[in-house]
CSV table of C-alpha atoms in Angstrom, one decimal:
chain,number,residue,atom,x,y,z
K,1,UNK,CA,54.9,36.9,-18.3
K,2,UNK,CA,57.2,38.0,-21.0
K,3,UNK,CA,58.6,34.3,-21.3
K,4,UNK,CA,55.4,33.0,-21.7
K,5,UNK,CA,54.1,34.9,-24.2
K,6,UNK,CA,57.2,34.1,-26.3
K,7,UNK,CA,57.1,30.5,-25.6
K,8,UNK,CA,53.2,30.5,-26.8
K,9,UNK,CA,54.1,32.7,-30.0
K,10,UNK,CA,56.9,30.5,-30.7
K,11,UNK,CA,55.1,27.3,-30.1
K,12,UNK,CA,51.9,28.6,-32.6
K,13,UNK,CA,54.1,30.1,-35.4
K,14,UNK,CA,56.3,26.9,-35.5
K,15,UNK,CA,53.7,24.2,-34.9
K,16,UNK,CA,51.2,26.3,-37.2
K,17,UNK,CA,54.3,26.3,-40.5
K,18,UNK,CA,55.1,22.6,-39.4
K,19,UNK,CA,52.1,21.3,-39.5
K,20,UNK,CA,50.3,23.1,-43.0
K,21,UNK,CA,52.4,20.7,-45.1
K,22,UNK,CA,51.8,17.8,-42.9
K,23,UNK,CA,50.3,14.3,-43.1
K,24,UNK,CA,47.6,14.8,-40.4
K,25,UNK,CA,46.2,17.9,-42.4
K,26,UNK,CA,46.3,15.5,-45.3
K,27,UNK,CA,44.4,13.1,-43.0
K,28,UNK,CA,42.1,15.6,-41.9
K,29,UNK,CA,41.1,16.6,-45.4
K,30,UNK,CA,40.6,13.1,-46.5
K,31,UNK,CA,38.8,12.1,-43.2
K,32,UNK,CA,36.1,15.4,-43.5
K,33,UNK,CA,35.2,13.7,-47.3
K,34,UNK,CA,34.2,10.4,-45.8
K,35,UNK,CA,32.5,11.8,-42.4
K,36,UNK,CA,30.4,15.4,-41.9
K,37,UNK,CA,32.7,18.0,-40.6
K,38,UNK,CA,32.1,18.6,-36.9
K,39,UNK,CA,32.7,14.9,-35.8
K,40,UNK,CA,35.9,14.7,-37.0
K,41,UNK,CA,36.8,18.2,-36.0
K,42,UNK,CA,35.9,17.2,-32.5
K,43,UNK,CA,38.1,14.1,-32.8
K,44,UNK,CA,41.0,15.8,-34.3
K,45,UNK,CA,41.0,18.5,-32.1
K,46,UNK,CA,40.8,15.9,-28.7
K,47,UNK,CA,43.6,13.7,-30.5
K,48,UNK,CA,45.7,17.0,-30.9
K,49,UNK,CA,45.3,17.8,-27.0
K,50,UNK,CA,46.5,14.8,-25.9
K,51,UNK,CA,49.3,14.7,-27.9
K,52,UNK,CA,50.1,18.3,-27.2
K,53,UNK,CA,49.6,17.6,-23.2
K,54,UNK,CA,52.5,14.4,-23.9
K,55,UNK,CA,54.8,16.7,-25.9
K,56,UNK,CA,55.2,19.3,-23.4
K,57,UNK,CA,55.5,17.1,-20.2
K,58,UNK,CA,58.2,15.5,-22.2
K,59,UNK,CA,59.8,19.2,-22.7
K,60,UNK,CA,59.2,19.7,-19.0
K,61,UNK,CA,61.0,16.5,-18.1
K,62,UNK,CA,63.9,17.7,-20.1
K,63,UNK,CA,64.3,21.1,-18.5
K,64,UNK,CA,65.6,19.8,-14.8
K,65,UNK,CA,68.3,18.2,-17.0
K,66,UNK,CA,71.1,20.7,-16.8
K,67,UNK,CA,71.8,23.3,-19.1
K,68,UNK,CA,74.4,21.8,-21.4
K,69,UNK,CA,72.1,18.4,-21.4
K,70,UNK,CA,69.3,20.0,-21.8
K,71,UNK,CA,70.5,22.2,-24.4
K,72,UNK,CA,72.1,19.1,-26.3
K,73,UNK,CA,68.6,17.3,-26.4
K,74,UNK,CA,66.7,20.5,-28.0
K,75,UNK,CA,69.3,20.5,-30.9
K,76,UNK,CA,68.7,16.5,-31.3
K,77,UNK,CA,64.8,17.0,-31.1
K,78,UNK,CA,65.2,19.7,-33.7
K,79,UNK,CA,68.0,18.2,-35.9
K,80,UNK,CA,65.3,15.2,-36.1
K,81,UNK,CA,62.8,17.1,-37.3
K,82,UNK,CA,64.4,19.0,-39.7
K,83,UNK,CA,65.9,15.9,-41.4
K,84,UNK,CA,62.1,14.3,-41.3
K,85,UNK,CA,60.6,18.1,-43.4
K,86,UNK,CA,63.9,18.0,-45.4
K,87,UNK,CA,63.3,14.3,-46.7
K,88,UNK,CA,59.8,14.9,-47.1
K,89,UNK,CA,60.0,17.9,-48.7
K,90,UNK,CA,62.9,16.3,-51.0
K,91,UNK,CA,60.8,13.3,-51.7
K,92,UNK,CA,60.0,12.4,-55.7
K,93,UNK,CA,57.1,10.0,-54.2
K,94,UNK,CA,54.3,13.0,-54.7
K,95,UNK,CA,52.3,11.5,-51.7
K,96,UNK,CA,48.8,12.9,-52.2
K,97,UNK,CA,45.3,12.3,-50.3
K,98,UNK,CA,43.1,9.6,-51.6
K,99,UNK,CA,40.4,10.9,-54.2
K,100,UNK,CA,37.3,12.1,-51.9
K,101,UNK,CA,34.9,8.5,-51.9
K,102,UNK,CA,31.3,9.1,-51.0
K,103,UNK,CA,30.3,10.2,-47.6
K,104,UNK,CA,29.7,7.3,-44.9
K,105,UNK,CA,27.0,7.8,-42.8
K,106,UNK,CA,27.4,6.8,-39.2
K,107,UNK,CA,26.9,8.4,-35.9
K,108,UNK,CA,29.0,11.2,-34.3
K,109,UNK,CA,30.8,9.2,-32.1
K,110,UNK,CA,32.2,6.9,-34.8
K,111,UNK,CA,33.2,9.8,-36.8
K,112,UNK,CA,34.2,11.6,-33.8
K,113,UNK,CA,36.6,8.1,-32.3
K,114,UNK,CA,37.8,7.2,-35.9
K,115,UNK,CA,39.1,10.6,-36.7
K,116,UNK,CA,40.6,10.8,-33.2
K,117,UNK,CA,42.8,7.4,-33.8
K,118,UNK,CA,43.9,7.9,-36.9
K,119,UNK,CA,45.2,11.5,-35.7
K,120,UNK,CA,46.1,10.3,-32.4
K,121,UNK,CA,48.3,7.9,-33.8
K,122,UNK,CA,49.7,10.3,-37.0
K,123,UNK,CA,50.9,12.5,-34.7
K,124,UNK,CA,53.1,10.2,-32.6
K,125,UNK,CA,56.9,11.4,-33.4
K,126,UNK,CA,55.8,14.1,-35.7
K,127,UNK,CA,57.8,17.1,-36.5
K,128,UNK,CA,55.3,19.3,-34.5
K,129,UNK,CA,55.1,16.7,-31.4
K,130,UNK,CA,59.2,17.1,-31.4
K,131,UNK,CA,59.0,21.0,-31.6
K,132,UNK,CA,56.6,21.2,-28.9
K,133,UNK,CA,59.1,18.9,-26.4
K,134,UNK,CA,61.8,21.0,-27.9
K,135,UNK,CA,59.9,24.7,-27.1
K,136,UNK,CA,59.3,23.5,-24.2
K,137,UNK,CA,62.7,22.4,-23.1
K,138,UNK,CA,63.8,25.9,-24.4
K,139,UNK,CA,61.6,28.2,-22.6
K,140,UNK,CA,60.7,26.1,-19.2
K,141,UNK,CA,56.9,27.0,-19.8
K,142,UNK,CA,55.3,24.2,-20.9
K,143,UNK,CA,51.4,25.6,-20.3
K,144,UNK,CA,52.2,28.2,-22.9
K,145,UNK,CA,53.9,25.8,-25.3
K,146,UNK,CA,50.9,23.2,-25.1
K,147,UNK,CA,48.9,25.9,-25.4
K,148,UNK,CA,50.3,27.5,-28.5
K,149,UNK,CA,50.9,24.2,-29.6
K,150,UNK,CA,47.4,22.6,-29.4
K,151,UNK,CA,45.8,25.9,-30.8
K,152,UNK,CA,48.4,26.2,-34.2
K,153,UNK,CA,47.0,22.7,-34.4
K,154,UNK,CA,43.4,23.1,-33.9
K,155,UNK,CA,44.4,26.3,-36.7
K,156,UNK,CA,45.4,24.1,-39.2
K,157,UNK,CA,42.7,21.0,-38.9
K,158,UNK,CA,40.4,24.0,-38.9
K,159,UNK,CA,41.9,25.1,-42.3
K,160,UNK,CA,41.6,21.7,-43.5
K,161,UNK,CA,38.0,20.7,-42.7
K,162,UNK,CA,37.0,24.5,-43.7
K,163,UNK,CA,39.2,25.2,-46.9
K,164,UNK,CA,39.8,21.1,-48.1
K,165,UNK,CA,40.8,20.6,-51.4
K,166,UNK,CA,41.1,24.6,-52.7
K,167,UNK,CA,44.0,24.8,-50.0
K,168,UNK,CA,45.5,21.6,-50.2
K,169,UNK,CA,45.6,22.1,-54.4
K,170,UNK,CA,47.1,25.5,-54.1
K,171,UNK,CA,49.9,25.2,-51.4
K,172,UNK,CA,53.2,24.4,-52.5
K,173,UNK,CA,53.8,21.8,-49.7
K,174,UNK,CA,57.2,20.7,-50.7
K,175,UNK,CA,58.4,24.0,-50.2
K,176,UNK,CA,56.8,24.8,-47.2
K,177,UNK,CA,58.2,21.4,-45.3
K,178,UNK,CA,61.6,22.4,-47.2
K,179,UNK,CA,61.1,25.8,-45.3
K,180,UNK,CA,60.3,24.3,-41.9
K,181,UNK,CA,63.2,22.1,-42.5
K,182,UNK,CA,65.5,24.8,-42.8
K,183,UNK,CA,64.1,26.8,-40.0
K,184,UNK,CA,64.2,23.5,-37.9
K,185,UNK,CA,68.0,22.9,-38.7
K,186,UNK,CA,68.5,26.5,-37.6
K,187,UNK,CA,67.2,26.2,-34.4
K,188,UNK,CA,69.3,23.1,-33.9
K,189,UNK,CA,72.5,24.8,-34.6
K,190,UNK,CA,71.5,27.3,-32.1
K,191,UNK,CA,70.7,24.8,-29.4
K,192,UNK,CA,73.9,23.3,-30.1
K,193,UNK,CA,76.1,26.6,-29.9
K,194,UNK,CA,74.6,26.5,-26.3
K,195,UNK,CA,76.2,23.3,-25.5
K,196,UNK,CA,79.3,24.2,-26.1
């Protein structure tokens, strides 16, 4: 019980820092100022479960690998994501969200399916998607990670559609995906001290 509850805080408080700066809050923002709120909140948040269903059966795969192997992979998955934050949070590009165009009206479903894809597919190989396979791996509890996971990321699209712009305009998000880089390369070095 003790391991799970770890695994789940772990997962949330990693995903949750991961993902603030990200590209699919971005998204999410930008989507909520061309469609009303609750579709795409209903997409993102599907799009998120999926991919945090994927993520943890991967980490599950990983953990009847043995130790050393296993251990190996955890510091790769994490060394990868902390050299995607650290180049994004290094970059001189200033990617920023479209300006907010005028509000399409269509039905729910389109909303709903539109934000799901564009999500669904954002999230493919993302920092968080390799932290969730790497918690998992780590703690052999995958329910917990998903879990933790897929809430830190209903958390932040929540944020996103709630808070918009005002958040988006006062977060420093190079430093934050600098941060998460750092904290990412630190759990790779300790994954790798366990293979050796």
């Amino acid at each position: 019980m003790a391991t799970s509850l770890l695994a789940f805080i772990t997962a949330f408080a990693v995903v949750f820092l991961v993902e603030l700066p990200d590209k699919t809050m971005v998204a999410t923002l930008v989507l909520t100022t061309r469609y009303r709120a609750l579709p795409v909140f209903v997409g993102v948040v599907a799009a998120f479960a999926v991919q945090s269903v994927v993520a943890a059966a991967f980490g599950s795969a990983l953990t009847l690998l043995p130790d050393r192997v296993v251990a190996a992979v955890v510091a790769v998955l994490f060394g990868v994501g902390a050299f995607m934050l650290l180049k994004e949070g290094f970059s001189q590009d200033g990617d920023s969200a479209d300006e907010a165009g005028t509000r399409a009206v269509v039905p729910f479903w389109r909303a709903t399916l539109t934000s799901f894809g564009v999500l669904f597919a954002a999230e493919w190989g993302d920092a968080s998607q390799l932290a969730t396979a790497g918690i998992t791996a780590r703690y052999g509890e995958p329910l917990a990670v998903g879990l933790g996971a897929w809430l830190a990321l209903v958390a932040v699209a929540g944020l996103a559609v709630l808070v918009g712009r005002k958040l988006a305009g006062r977060l420093p998000t190079h430093w934050i995906q600098r941060v998460a880089g750092v904290l990412f390369a630190v759990f790779a070095v300790v994954a790798l001290t366990q293979v050796f």
